[in-house]
Short mmCIF file of C-alpha atoms and ligand atoms in Angstrom, two decimals:
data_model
loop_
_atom_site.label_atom_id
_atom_site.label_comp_id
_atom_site.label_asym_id
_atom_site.label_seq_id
_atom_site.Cartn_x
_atom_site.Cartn_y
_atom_site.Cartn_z
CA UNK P 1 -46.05 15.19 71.52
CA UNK P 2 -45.10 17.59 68.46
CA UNK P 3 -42.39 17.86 67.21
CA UNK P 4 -42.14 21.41 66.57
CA UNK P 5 -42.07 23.23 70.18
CA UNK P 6 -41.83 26.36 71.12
CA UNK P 7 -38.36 27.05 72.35
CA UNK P 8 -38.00 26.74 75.84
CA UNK P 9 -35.06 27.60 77.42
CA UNK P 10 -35.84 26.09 81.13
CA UNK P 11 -37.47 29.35 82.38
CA UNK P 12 -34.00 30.75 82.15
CA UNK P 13 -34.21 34.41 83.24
CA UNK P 14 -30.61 34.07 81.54
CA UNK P 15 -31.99 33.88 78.31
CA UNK P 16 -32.62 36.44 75.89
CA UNK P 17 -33.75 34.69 72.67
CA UNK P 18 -36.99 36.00 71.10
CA UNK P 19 -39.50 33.94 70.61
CA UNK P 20 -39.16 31.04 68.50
CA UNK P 21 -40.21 27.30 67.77
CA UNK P 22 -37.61 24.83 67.98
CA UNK P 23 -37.35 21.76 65.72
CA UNK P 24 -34.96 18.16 66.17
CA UNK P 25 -35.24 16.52 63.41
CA UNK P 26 -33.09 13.47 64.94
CA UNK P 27 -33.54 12.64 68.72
CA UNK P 28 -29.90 12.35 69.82
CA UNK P 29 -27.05 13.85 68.29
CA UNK P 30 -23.54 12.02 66.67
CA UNK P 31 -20.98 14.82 67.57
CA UNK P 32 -20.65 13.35 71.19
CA UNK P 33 -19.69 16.87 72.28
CA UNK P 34 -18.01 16.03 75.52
CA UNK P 35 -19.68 19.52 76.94
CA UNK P 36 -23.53 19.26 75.53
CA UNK P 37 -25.88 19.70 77.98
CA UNK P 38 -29.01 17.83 75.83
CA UNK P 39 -27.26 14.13 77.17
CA UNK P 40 -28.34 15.35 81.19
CA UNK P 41 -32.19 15.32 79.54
CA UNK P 42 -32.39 13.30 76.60
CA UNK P 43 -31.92 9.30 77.03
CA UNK P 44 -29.37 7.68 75.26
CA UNK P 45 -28.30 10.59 73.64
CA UNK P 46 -25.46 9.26 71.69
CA UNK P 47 -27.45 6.96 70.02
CA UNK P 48 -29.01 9.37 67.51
CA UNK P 49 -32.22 7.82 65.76
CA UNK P 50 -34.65 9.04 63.81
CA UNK P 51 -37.78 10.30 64.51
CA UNK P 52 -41.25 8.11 63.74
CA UNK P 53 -42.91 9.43 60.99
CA UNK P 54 -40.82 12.84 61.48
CA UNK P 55 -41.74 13.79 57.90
CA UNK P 56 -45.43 13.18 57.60
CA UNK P 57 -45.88 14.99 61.27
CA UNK P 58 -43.83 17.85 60.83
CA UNK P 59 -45.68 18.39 57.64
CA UNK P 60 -49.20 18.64 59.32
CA UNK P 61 -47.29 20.50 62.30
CA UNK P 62 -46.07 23.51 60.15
CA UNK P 63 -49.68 23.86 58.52
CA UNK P 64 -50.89 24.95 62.14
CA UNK P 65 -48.15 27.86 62.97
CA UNK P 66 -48.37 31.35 61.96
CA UNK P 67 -47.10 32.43 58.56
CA UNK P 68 -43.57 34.14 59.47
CA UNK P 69 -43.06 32.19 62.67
CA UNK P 70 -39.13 31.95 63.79
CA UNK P 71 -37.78 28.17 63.83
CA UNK P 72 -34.65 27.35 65.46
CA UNK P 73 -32.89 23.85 63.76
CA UNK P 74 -31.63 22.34 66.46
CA UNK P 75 -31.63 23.13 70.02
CA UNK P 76 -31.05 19.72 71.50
CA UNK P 77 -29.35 17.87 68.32
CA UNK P 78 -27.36 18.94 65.04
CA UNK P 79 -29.60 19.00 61.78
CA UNK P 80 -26.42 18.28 59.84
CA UNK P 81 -25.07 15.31 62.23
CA UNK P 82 -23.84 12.19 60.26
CA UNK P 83 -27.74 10.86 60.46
CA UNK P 84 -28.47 13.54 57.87
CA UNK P 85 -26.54 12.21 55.10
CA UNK P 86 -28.37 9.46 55.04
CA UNK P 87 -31.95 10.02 55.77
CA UNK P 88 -31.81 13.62 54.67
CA UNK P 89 -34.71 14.47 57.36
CA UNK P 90 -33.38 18.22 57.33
CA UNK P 91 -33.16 18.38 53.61
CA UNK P 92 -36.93 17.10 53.26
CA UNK P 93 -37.70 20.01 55.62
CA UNK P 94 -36.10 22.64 54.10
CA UNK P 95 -37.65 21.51 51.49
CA UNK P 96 -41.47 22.32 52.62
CA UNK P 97 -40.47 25.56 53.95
CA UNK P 98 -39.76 26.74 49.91
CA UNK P 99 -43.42 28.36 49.28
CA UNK P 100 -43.74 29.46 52.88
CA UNK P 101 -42.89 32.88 54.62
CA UNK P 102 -40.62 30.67 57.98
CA UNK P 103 -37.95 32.82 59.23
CA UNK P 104 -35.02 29.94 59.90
CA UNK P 105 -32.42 29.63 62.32
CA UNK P 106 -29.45 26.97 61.58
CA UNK P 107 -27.29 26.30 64.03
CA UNK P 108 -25.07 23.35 63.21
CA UNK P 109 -21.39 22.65 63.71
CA UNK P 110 -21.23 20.60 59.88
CA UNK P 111 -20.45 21.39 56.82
CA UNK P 112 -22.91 19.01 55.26
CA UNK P 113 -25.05 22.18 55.08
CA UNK P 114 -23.12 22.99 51.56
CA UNK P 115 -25.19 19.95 50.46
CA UNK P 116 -28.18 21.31 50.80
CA UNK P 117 -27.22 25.62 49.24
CA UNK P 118 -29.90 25.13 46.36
CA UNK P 119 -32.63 25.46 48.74
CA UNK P 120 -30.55 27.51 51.48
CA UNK P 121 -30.12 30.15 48.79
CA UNK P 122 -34.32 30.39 48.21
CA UNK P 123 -34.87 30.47 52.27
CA UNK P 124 -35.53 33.28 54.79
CA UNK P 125 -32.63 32.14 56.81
CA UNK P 126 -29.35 32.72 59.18
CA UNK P 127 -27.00 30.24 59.71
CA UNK P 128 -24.83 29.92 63.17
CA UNK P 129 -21.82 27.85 63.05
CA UNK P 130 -20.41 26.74 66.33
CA UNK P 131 -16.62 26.20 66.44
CA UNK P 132 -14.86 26.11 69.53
CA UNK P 133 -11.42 24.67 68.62
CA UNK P 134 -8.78 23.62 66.29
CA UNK P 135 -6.56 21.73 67.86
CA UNK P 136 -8.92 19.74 70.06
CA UNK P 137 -11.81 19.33 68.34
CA UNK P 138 -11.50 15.66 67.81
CA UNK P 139 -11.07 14.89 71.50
CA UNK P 140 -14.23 17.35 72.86
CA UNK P 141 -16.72 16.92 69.70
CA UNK P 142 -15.36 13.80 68.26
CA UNK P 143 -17.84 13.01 66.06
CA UNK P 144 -18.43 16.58 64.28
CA UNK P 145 -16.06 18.14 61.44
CA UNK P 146 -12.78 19.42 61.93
CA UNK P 147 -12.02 23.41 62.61
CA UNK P 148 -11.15 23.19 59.06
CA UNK P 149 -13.61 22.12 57.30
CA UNK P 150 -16.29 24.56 59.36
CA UNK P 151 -13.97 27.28 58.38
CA UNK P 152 -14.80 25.89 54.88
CA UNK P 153 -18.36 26.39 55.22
CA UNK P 154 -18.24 29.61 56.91
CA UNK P 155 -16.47 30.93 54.07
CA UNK P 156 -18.37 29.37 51.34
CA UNK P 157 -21.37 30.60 53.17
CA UNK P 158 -20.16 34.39 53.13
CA UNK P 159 -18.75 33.79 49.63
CA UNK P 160 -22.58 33.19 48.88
CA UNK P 161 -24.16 35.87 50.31
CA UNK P 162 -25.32 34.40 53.39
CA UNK P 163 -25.65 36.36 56.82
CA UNK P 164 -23.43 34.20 59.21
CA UNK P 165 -23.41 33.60 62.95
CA UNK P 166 -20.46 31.79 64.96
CA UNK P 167 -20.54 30.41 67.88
CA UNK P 168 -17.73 30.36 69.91
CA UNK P 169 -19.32 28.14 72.74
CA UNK P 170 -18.14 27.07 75.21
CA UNK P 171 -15.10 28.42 76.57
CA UNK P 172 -14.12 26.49 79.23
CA UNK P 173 -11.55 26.94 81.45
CA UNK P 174 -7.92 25.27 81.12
CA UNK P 175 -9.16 23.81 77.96
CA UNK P 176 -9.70 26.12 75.09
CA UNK P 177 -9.57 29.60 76.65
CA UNK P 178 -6.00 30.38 74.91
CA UNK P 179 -6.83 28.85 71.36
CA UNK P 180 -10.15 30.35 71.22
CA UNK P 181 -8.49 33.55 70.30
CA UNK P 182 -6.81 32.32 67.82
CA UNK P 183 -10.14 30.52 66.21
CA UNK P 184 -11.71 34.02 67.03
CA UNK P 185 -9.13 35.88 64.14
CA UNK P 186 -9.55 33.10 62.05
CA UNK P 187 -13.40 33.74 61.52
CA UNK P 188 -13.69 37.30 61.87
CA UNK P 189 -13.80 38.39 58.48
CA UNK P 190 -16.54 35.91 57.26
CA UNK P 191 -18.97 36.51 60.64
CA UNK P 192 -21.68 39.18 60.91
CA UNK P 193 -22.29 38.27 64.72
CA UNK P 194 -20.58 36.30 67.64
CA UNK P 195 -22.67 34.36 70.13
CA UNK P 196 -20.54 33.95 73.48
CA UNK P 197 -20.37 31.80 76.26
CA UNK P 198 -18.30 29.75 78.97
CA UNK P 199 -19.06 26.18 79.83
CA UNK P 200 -21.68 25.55 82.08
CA UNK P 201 -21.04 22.21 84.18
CA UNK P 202 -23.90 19.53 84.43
CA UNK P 203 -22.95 16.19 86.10
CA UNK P 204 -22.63 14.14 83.15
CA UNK P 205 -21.12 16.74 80.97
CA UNK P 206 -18.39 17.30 83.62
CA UNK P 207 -17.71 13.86 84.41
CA UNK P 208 -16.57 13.06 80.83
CA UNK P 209 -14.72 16.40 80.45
CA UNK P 210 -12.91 15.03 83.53
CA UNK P 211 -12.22 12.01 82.28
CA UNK P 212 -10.78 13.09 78.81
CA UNK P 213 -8.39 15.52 80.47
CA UNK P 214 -7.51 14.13 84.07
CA UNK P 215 -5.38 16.78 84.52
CA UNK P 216 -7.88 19.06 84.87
CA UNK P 217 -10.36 17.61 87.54
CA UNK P 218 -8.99 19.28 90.21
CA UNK P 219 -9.21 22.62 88.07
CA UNK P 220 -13.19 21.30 87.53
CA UNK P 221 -13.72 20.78 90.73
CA UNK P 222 -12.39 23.96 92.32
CA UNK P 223 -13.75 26.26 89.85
CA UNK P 224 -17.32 24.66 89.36
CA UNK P 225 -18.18 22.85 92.29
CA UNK P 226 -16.28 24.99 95.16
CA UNK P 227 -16.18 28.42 93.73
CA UNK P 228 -18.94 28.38 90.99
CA UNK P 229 -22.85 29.23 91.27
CA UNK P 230 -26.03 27.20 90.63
CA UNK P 231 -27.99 28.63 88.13
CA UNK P 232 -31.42 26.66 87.21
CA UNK P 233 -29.61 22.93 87.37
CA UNK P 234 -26.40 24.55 85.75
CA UNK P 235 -22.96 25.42 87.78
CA UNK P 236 -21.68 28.55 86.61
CA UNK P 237 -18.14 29.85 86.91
CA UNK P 238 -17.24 32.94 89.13
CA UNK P 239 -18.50 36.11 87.27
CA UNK P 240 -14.65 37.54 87.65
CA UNK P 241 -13.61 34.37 85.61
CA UNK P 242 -16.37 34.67 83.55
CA UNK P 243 -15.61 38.03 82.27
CA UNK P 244 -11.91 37.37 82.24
CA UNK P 245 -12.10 34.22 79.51
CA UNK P 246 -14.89 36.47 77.20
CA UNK P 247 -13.40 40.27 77.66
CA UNK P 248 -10.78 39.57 75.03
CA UNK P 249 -12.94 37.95 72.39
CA UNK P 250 -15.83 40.84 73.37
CA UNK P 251 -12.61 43.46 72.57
CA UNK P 252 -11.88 41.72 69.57
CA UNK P 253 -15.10 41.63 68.22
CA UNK P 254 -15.34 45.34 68.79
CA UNK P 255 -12.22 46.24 67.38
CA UNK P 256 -13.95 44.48 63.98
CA UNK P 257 -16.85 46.52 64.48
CA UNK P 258 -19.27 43.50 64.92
CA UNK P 259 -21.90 42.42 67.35
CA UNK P 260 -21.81 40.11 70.20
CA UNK P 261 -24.10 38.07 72.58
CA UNK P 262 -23.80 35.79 75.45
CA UNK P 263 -25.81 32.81 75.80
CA UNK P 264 -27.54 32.14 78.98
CA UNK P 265 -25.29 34.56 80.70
CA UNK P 266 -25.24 37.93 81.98
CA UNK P 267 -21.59 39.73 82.60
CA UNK P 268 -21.44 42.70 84.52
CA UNK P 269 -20.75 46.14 82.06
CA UNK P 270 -22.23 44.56 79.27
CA UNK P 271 -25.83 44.99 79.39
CA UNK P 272 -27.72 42.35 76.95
CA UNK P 273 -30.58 43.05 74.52
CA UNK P 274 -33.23 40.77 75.24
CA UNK P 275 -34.53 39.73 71.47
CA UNK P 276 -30.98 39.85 69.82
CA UNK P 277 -28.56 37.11 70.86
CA UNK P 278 -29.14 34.27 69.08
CA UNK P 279 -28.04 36.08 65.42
CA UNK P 280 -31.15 35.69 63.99
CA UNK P 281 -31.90 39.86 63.93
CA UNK P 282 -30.23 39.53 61.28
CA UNK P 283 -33.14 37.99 59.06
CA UNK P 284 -34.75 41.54 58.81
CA UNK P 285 -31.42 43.39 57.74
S1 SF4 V 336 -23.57 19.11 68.22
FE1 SF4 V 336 -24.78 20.08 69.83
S2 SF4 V 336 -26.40 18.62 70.31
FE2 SF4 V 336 -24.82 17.51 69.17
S3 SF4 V 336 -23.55 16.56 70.77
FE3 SF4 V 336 -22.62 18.55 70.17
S4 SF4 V 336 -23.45 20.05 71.64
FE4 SF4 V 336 -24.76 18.19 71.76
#
């Protein structure tokens, strides 16, 4: 199978990314994000490895794809997880796309990306930082940098000239809805354009959420399992829930005069742009 894909999103009518290829350089991903939803389809996902003969592949793969073709790095895995710093599999790809037109999405919640600035800083590209917490972050993403030192990176990355993209996904209920805010006002000024959106339960993902904060199951349970929705394999929270966790962010971000998105998710009054969510409009301005 290739390794370059185009990005599927599960036939999500949810969606609204353009279109786009989607590259993992690493199978697996070392952040152990108690809520990522690639562990429910990927085997042994937190036992990142590397991929055979990624290099030599990829470099026959990108030879076949249209000129100005959008690439997503990573969907289903960081491109800056603690793999990276030592087989550099990212790096090495960056560094074929330097005499090619790619347009380059980077969506990583590191900030082992400063490493790699020389070639960032010659690239057609975006790049979406995902920060959900800073108190917490060491309990739901344990393996992936503190709040602090993404902050770091965001800023560096605005102090450079780069258009920037955070992520403030997920939100999830009872665990980071209040401190979200306050991550929210810390990365305003350095972000062109938020990408929203609650937790989304999957068995696996739940269970361990569950387990890390006990105290919540119940919460889980009533708001996921009894009250929330089935979406394709997903459970969803109620839409009135929905809206109430992301209406003060979305009023926030307005206030700043910035755009927004939602990521697989639609909430009633705020009609979404099919083409524009993932940040990466942002390439042609
Ligand atoms: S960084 Fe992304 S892919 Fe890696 S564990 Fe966290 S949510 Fe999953």
């Amino acid at each position: 199978m290739p390794y370059l894909q185009p990005f599927d999103p599960w036939g999500s009518e949810l969606c609204s990314c353009p279109p786009k290829w989607s590259l993992n350089p690493y199978t697996g991903c070392g952040h152990r994000c108690l809520y990522c939803y690639a562990t429910s389809f990927i085997s042994r996902f937190y036992e990142p490895r590397i991929k055979k003969d990624f290099l030599k592949k990829i470099e026959r793969e990108l030879k076949a794809i249209p000129e100005d073709t959008l690439i997503s790095l990573s969907n289903s895995s960081d491109p800056y997880q603690p793999l990276e710093g030592k087989w550099k599999f990212t790096r090495r790809f960056l560094e074929m796309l330097l005499d090619k037109k790619i347009r380059l999405l980077i969506i990583t919640k590191s900030d082992l990306l400063l490493r790699d600035l020389d070639l960032l800083s010659r690239l057609k590209v975006v790049i979406s930082l995902t920060i959900t917490s800073k108190k917490i972050s060491s309990i739901i993403e344990p393996g992936a940098p503190s709040f602090e030192r993404r902050l770091y990176a965001l800023k560096e990355l605005k102090k450079k000239g780069f258009k920037t993209v955070v992520r403030l996904d997920p939100v999830i209920p009872g665990i980071n809805e209040d401190e979200i805010k306050e991550v929210l006002s810390e990365v305003l000024p350095y972000t062109d354009h938020f990408v929203l959106s609650t937790y989304k339960a999957k068995p696996d993902s739940l269970k361990r959420l569950s387990e890390a904060f006990p105290d919540k199951r119940d919460l889980f349970k009533e708001l996921y399992l009894i009250k929330g929705t089935l979406i394709k394999g997903s459970r969803y929270l109620p839409s009135d829930l929905r809206k109430k966790l992301l209406r003060p962010l979305i009023e926030e971000i307005k206030k700043a005069g910035k755009t927004f998105a939602f990521c697989r998710e639609v909430l009633e009054g705020y009609p979404s742009k099919k083409g524009f969510c993932d940040g990466s409009f942002l390439l042609d301005s």
